[in-house]
PDB file of C-alpha atoms in Angstrom:
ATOM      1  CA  UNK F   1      71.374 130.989 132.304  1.00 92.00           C
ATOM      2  CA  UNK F   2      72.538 133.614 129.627  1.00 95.00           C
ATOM      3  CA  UNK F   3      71.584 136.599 131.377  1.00 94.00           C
ATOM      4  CA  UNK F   4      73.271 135.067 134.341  1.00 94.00           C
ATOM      5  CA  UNK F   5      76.470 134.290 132.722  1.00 95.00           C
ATOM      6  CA  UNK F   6      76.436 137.754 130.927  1.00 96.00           C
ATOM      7  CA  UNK F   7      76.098 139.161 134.158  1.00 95.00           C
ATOM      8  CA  UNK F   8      78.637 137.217 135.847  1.00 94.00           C
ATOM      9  CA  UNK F   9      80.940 138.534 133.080  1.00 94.00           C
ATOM     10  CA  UNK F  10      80.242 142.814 133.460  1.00 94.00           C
ATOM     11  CA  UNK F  11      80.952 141.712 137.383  1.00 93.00           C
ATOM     12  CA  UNK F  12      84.433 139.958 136.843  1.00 89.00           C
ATOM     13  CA  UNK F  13      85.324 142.871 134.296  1.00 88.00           C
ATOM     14  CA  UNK F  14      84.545 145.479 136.200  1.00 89.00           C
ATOM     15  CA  UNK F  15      85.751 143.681 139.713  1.00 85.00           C
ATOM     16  CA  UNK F  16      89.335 143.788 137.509  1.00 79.00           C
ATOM     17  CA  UNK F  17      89.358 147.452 136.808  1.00 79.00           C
ATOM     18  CA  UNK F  18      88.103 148.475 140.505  1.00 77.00           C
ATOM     19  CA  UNK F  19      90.804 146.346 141.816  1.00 76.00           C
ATOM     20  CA  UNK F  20      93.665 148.300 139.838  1.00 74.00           C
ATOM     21  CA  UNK F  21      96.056 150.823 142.121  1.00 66.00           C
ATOM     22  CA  UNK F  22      98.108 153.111 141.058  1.00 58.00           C
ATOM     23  CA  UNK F  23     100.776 152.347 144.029  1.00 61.00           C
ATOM     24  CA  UNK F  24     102.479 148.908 143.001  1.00 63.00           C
ATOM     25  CA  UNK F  25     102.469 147.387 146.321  1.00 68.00           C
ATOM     26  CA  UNK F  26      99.084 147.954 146.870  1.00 72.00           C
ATOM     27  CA  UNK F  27      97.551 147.129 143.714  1.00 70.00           C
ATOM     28  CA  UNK F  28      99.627 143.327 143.702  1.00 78.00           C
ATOM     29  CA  UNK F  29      98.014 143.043 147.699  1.00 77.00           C
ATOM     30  CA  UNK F  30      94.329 143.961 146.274  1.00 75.00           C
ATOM     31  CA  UNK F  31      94.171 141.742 143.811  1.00 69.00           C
ATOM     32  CA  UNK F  32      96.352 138.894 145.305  1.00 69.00           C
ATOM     33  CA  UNK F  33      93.142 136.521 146.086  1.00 69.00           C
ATOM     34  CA  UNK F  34      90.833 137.941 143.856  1.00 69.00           C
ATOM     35  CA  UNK F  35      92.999 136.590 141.113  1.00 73.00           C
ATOM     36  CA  UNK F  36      93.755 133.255 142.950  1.00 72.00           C
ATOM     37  CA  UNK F  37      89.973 132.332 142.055  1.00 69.00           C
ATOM     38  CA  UNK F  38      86.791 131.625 144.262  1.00 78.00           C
ATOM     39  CA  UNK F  39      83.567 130.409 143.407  1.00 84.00           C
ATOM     40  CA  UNK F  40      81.705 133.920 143.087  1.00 90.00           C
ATOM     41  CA  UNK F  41      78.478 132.920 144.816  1.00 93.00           C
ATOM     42  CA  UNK F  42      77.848 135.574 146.292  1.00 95.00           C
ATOM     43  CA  UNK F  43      77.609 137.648 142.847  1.00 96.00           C
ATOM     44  CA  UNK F  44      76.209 135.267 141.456  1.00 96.00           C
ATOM     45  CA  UNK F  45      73.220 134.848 144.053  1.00 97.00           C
ATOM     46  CA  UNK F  46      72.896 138.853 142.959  1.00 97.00           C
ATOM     47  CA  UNK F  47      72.258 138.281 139.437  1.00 97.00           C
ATOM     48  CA  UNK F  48      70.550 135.273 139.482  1.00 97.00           C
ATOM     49  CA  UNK F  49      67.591 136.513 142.400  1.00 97.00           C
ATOM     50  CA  UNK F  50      67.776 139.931 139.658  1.00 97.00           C
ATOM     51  CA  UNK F  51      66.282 138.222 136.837  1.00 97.00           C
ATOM     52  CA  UNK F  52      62.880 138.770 139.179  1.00 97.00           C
ATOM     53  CA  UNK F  53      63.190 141.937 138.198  1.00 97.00           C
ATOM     54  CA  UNK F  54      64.377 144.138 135.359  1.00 97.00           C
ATOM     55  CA  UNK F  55      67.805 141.748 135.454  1.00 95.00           C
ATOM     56  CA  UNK F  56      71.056 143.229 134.990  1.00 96.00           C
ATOM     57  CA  UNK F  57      70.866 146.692 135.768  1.00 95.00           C
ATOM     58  CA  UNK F  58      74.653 148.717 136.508  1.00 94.00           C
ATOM     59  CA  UNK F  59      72.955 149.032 140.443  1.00 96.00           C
ATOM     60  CA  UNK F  60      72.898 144.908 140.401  1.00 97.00           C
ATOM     61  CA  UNK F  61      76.077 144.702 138.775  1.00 96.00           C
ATOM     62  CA  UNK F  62      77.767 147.200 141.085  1.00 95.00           C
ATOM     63  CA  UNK F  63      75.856 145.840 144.730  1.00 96.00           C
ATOM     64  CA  UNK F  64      77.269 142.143 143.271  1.00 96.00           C
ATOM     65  CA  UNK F  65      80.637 143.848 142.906  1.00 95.00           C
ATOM     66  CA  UNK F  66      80.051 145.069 146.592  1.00 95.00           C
ATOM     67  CA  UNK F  67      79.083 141.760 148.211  1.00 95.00           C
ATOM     68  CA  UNK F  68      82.024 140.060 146.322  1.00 93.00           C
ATOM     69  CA  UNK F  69      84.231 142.926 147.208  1.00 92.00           C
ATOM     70  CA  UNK F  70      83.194 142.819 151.409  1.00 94.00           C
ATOM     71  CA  UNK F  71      83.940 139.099 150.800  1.00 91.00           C
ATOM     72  CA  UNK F  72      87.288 139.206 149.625  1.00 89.00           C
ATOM     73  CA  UNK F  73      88.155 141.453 152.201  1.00 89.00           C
ATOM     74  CA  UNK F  74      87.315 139.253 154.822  1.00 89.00           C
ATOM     75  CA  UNK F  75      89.072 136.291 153.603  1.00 86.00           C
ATOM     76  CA  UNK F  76      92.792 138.757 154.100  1.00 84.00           C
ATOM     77  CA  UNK F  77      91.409 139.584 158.464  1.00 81.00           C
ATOM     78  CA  UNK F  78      90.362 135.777 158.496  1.00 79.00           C
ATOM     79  CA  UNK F  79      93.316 134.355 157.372  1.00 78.00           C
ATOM     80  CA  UNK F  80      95.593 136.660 159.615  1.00 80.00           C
ATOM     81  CA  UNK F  81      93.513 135.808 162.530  1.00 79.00           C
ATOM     82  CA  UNK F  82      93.133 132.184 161.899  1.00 70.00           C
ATOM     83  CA  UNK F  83      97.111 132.020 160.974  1.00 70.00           C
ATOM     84  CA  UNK F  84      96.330 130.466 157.698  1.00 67.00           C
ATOM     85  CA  UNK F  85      98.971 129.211 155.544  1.00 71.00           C
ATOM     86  CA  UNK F  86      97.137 129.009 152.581  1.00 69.00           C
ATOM     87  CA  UNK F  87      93.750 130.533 150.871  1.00 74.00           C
ATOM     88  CA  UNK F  88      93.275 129.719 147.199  1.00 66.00           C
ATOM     89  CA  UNK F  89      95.408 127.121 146.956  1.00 67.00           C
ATOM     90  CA  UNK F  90      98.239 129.826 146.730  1.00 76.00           C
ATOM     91  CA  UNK F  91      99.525 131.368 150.408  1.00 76.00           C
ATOM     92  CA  UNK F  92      98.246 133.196 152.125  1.00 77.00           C
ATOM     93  CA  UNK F  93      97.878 137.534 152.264  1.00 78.00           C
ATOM     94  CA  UNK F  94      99.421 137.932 155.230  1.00 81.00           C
ATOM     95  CA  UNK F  95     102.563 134.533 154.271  1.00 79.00           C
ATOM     96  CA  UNK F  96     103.556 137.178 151.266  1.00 76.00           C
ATOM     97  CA  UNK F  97     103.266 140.371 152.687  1.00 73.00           C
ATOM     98  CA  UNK F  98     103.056 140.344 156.655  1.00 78.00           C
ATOM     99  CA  UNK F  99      99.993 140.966 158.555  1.00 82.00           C
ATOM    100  CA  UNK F 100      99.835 144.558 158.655  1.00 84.00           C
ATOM    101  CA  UNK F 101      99.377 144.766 154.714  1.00 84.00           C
ATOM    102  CA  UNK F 102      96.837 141.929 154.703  1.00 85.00           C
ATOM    103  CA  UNK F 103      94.550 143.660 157.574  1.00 87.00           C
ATOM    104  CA  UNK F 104      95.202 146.837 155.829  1.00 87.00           C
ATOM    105  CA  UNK F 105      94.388 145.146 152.054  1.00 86.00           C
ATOM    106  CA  UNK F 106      91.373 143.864 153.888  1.00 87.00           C
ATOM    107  CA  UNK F 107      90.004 147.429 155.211  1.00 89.00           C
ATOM    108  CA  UNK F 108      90.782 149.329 151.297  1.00 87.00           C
ATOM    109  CA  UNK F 109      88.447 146.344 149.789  1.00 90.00           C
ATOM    110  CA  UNK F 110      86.106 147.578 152.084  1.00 91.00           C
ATOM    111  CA  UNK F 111      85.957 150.437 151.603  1.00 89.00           C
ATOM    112  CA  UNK F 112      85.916 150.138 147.948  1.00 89.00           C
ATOM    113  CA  UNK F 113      82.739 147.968 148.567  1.00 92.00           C
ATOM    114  CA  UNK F 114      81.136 150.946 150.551  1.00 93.00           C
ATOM    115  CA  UNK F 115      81.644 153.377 147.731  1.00 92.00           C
ATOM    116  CA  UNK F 116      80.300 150.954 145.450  1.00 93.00           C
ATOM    117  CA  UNK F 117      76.728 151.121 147.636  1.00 95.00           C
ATOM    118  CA  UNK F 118      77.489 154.757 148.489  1.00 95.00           C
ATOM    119  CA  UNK F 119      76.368 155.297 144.752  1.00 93.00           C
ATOM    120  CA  UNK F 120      73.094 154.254 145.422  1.00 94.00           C
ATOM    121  CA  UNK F 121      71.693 155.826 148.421  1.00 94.00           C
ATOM    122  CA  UNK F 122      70.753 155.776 151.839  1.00 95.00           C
ATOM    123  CA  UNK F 123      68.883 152.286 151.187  1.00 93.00           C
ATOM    124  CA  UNK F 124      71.870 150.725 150.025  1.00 95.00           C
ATOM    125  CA  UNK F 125      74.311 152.366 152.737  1.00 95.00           C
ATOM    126  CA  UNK F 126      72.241 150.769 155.278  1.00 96.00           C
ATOM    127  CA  UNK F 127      72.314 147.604 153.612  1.00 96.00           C
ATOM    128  CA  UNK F 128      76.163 147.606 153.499  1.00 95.00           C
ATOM    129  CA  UNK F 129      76.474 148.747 157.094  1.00 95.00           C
ATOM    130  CA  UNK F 130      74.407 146.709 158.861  1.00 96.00           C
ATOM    131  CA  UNK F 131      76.248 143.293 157.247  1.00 96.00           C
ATOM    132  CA  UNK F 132      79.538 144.707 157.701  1.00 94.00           C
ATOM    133  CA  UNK F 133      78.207 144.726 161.807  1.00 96.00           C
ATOM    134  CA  UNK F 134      76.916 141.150 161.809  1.00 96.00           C
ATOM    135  CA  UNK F 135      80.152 140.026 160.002  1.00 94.00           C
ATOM    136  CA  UNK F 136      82.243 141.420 162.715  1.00 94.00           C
ATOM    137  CA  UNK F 137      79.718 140.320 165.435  1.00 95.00           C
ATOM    138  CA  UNK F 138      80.100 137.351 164.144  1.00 94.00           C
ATOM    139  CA  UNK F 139      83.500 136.903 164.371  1.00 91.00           C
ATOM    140  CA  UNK F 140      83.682 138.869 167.729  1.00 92.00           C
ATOM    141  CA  UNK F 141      81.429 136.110 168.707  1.00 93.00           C
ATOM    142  CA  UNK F 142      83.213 132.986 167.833  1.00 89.00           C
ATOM    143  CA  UNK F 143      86.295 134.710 169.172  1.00 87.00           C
ATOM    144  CA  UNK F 144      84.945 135.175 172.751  1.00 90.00           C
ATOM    145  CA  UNK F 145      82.604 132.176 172.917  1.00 90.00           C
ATOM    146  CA  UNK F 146      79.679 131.645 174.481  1.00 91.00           C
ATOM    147  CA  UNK F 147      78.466 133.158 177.978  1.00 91.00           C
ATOM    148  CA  UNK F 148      78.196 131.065 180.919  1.00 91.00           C
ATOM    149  CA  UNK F 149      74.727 129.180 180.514  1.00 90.00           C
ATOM    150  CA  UNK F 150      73.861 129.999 177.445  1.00 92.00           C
ATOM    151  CA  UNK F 151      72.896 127.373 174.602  1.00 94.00           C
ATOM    152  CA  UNK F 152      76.356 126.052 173.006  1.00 93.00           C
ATOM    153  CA  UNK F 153      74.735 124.936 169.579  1.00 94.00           C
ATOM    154  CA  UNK F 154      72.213 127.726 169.561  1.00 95.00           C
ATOM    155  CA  UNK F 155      75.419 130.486 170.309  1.00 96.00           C
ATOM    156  CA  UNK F 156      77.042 128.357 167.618  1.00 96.00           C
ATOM    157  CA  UNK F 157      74.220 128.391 165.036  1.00 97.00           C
ATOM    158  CA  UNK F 158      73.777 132.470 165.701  1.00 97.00           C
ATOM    159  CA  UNK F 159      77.660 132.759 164.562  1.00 96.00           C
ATOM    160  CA  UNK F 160      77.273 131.135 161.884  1.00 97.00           C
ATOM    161  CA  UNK F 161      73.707 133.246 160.526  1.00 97.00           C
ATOM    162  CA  UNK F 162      76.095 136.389 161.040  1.00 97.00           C
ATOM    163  CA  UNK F 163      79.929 135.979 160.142  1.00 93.00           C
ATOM    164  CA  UNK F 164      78.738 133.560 156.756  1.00 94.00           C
ATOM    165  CA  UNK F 165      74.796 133.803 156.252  1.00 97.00           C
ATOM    166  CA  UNK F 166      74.679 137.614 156.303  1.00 97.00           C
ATOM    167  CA  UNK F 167      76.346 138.221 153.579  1.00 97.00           C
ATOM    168  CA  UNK F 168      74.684 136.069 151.501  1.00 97.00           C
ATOM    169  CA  UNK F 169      71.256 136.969 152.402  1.00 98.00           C
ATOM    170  CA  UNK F 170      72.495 140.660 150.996  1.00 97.00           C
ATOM    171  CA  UNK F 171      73.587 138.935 148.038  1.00 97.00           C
ATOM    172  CA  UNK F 172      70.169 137.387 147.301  1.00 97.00           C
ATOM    173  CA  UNK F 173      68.127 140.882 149.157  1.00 96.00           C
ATOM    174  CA  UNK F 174      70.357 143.141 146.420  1.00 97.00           C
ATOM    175  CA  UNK F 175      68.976 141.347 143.579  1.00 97.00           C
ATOM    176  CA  UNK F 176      65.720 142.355 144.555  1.00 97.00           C
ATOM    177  CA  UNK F 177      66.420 145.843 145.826  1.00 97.00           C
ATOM    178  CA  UNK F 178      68.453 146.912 143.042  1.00 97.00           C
ATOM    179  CA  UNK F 179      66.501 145.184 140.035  1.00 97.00           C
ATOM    180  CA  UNK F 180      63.291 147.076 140.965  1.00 96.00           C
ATOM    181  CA  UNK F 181      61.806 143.463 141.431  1.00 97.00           C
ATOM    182  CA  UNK F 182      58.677 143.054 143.616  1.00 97.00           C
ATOM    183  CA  UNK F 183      59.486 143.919 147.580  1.00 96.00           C
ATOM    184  CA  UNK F 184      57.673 140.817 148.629  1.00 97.00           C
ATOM    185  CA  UNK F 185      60.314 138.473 146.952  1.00 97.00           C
ATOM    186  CA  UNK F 186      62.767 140.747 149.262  1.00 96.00           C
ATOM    187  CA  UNK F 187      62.646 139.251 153.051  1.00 97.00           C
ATOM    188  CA  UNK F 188      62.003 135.121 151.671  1.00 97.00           C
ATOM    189  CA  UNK F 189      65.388 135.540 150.023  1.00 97.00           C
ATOM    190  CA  UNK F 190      66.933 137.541 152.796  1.00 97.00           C
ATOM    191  CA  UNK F 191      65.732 134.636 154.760  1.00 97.00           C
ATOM    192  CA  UNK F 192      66.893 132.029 152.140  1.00 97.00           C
ATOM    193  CA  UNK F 193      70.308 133.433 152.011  1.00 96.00           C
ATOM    194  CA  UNK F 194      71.051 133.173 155.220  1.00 97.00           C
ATOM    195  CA  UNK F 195      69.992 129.665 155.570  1.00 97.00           C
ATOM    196  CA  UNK F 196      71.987 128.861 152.389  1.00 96.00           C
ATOM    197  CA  UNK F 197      74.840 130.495 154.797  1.00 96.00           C
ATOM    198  CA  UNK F 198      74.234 128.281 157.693  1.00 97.00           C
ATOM    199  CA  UNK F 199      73.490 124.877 155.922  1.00 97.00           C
ATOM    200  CA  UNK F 200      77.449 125.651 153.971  1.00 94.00           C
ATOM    201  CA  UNK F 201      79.068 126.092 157.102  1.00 94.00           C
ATOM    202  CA  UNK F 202      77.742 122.986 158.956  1.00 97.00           C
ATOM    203  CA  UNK F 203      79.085 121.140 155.789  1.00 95.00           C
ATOM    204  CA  UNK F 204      82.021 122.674 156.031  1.00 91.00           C
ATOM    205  CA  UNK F 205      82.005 120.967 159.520  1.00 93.00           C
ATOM    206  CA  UNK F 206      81.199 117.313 158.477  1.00 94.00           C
ATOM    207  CA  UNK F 207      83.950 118.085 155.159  1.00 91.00           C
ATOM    208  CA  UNK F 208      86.633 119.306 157.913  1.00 87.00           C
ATOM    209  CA  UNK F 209      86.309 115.468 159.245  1.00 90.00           C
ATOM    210  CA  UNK F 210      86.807 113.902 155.851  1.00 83.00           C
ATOM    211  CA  UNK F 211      89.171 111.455 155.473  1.00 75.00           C
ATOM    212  CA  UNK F 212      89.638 111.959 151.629  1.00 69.00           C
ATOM    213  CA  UNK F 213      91.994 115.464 151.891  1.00 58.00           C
ATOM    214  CA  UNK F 214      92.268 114.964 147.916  1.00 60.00           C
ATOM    215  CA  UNK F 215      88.556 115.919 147.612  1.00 59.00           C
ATOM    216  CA  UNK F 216      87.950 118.443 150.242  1.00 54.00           C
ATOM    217  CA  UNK F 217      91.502 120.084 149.971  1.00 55.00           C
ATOM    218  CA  UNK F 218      91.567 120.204 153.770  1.00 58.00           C
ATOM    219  CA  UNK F 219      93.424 118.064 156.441  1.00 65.00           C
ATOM    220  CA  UNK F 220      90.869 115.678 158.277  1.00 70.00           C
ATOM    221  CA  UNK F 221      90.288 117.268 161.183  1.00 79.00           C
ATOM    222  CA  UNK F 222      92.479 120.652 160.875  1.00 78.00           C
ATOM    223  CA  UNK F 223      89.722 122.327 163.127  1.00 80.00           C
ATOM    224  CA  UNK F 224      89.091 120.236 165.578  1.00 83.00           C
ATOM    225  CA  UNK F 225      92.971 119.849 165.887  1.00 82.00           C
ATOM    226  CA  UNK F 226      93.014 123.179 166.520  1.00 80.00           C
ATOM    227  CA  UNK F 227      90.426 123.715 168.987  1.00 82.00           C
ATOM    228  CA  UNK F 228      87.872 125.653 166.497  1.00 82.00           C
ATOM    229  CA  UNK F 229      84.658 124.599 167.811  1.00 85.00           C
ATOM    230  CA  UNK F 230      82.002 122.683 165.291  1.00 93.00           C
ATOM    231  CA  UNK F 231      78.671 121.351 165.464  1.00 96.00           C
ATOM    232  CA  UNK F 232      79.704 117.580 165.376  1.00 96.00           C
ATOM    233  CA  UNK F 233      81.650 118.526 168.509  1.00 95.00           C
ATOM    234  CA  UNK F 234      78.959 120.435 169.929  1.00 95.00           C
ATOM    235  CA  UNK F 235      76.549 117.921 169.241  1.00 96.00           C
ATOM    236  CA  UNK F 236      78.891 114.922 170.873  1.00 96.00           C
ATOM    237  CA  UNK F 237      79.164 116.977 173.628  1.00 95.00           C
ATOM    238  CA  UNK F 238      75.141 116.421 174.859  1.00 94.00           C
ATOM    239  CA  UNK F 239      75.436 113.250 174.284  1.00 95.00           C
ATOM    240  CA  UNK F 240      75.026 111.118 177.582  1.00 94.00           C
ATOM    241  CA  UNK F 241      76.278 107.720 176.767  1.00 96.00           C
ATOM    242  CA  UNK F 242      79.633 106.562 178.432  1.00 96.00           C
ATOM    243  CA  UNK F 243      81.158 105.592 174.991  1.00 96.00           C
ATOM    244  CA  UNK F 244      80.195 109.195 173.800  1.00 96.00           C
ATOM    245  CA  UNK F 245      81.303 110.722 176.801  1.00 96.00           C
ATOM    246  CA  UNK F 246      84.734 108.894 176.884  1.00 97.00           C
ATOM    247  CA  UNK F 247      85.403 110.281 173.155  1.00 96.00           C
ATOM    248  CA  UNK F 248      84.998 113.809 174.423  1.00 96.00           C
ATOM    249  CA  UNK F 249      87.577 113.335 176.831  1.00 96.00           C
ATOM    250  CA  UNK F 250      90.007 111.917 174.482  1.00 96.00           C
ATOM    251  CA  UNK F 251      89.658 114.770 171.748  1.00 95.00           C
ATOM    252  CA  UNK F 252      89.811 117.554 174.647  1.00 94.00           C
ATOM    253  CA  UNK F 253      92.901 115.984 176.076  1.00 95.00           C
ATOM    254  CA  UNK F 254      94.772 115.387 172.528  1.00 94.00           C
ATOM    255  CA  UNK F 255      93.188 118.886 171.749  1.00 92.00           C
ATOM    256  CA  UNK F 256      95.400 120.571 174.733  1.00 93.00           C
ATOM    257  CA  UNK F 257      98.091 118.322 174.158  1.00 93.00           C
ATOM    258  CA  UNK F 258      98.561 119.527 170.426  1.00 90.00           C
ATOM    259  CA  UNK F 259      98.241 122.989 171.638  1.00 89.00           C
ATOM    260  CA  UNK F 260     101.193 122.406 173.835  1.00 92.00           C
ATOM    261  CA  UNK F 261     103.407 121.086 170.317  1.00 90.00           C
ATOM    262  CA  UNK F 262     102.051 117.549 170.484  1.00 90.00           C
ATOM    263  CA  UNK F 263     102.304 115.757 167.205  1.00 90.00           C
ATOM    264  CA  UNK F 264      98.452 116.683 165.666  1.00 88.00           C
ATOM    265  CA  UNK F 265      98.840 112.412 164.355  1.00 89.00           C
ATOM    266  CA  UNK F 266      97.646 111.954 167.964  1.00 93.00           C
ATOM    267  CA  UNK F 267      94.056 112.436 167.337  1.00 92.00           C
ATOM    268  CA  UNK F 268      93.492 110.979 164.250  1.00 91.00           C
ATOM    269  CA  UNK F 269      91.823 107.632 165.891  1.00 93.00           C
ATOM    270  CA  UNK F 270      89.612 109.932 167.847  1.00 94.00           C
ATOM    271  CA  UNK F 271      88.591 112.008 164.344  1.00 93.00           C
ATOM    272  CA  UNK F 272      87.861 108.664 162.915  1.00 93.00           C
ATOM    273  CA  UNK F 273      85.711 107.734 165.477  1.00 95.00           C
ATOM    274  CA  UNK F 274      83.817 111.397 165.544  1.00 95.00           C
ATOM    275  CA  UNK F 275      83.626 111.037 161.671  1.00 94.00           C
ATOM    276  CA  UNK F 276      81.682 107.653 162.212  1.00 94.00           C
ATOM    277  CA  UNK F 277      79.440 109.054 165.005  1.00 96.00           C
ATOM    278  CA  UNK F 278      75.933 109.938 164.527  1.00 96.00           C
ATOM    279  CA  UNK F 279      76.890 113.565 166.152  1.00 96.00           C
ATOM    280  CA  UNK F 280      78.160 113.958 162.659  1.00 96.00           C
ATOM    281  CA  UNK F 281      74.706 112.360 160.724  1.00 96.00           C
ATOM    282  CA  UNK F 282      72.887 114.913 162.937  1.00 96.00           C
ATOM    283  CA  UNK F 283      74.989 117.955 161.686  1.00 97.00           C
ATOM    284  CA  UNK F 284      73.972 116.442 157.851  1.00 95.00           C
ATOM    285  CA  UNK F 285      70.450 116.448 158.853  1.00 96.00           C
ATOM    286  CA  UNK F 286      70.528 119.595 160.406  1.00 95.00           C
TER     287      UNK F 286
END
């Protein structure tokens, strides 16, 4: 736990000074959410899956920096895309600034998280480049939606492995890699990582139909209210029961309605009833 924590530290030191601009209105827009807080998981996935190896080495330090870095940088294209008010508890990038600076903010933190990796060779280029592909996959994908035919909760479950698991499966791989720990820890904590990735998400489904916003910090049902699909949804879809089927029907209908300026209060029955459904047991279990 030391050598964790006095890793954790050289990261959010050094995160501060690699944030710092010389141009004023750039340097506030870098470190805008960095400052507003965050859990540091990612980082700290990096230093933790290190201490399998020689611990924490400047390459660990600087490929947690990287990860937390390509992170941040997300959350400023997410948050313009999604429309978000708020990130952080403080608003949003793009609410302060307009959405050109936030995508813009978003593309300098990563490329600041490419020359981080850059130091450290073709290995860790690679690394960088192919998660930076399966986070925009990823989010290509849940744009666009599934094809015709294919498997709605397997599509789903695929999104979720690439815009949120991939990056932490590089968190936990980069420990290894850059500690000079043994290679055959390497792919089980690739694969852990991304599960780790999945398994948050699908909470983050079942937490999205709380109804104790005090706890969660979220609206019950904000994306389902919004048409963002999520497993419980996906899952009450196949179900074949009329009571199941009739409950479909009523979210899709308040779902269009809201879209068309609707009060949002008209589905809250309907997220009660999803909340209560075993669609949303299964996405626990799952």
């Amino acid at each position: 736990l030391a050598q964790v924590e006095a890793g954790m530290d050289m990261v959010e030191s050094q995160l501060a000074d690699d944030l710092r601009v010389t141009d004023v209105l750039v340097d506030s827009a870098s470190r805008y959410l960095y400052e507003a807080g965050g859990k540091r998981v990612r980082p700290m996935l990096a230093i933790l899956t290190a201490q399998l190896g020689d611990g924490n080495t400047q390459a660990v330090i600087e490929a947690a920096k990287a990860v937390e870095l390509t992170h941040l940088g997300s959350l400023y294209h997410d948050d313009v895309m999604d429309a978000a008010d708020v990130r952080r508890g403080v608003p949003s990038a793009h609410q302060v600034w307009g959405n050109n600076v936030a995508i813009l903010t978003g593309d300098l933190l990563f490329s600041r998280s490419s020359q981080l990796m850059a130091k450290h060779g073709i290995r860790a280029i690679r690394l960088q480049a192919d998660t930076f592909e399966r986070l925009v996959l990823g989010q290509l994908h849940e744009t666009v939606g599934p094809r015709e035919g294919e498997d709605p909760m397997a599509f789903y479950l695929q999104v979720l492995a690439d815009k949120t698991g991939s990056l932490i499966a590089t968190a936990a791989q980069s420990g290894i890699i850059f500690s000079n720990a043994p290679e055959a820890y390497e792919e089980p904590l690739r694969v852990f990582g991304e599960k780790v990735g999945v398994a948050f998400q699908l909470l983050d489904d079942v937490i999205d139909l709380s109804d104790d916003a005090e706890q969660t910090g979220k609206v019950p049902g904000t994306d389902l209210r919004a048409g963002v699909p999520t497993m419980p949804l996906l899952l009450l879809r196949a179900e074949t029961d009329e009571a199941s089927r009739a409950l479909v029907a009523r979210i899709d209908d308040g779902v269009a309605r809201v879209a068309e300026g609707a009060d949002p209060a008209i589905l809250d029955d309907d997220i009660t009833a999803l909340r209560g459904h075993r669609a949303t047991q299964r996405t626990r279990e799952l």
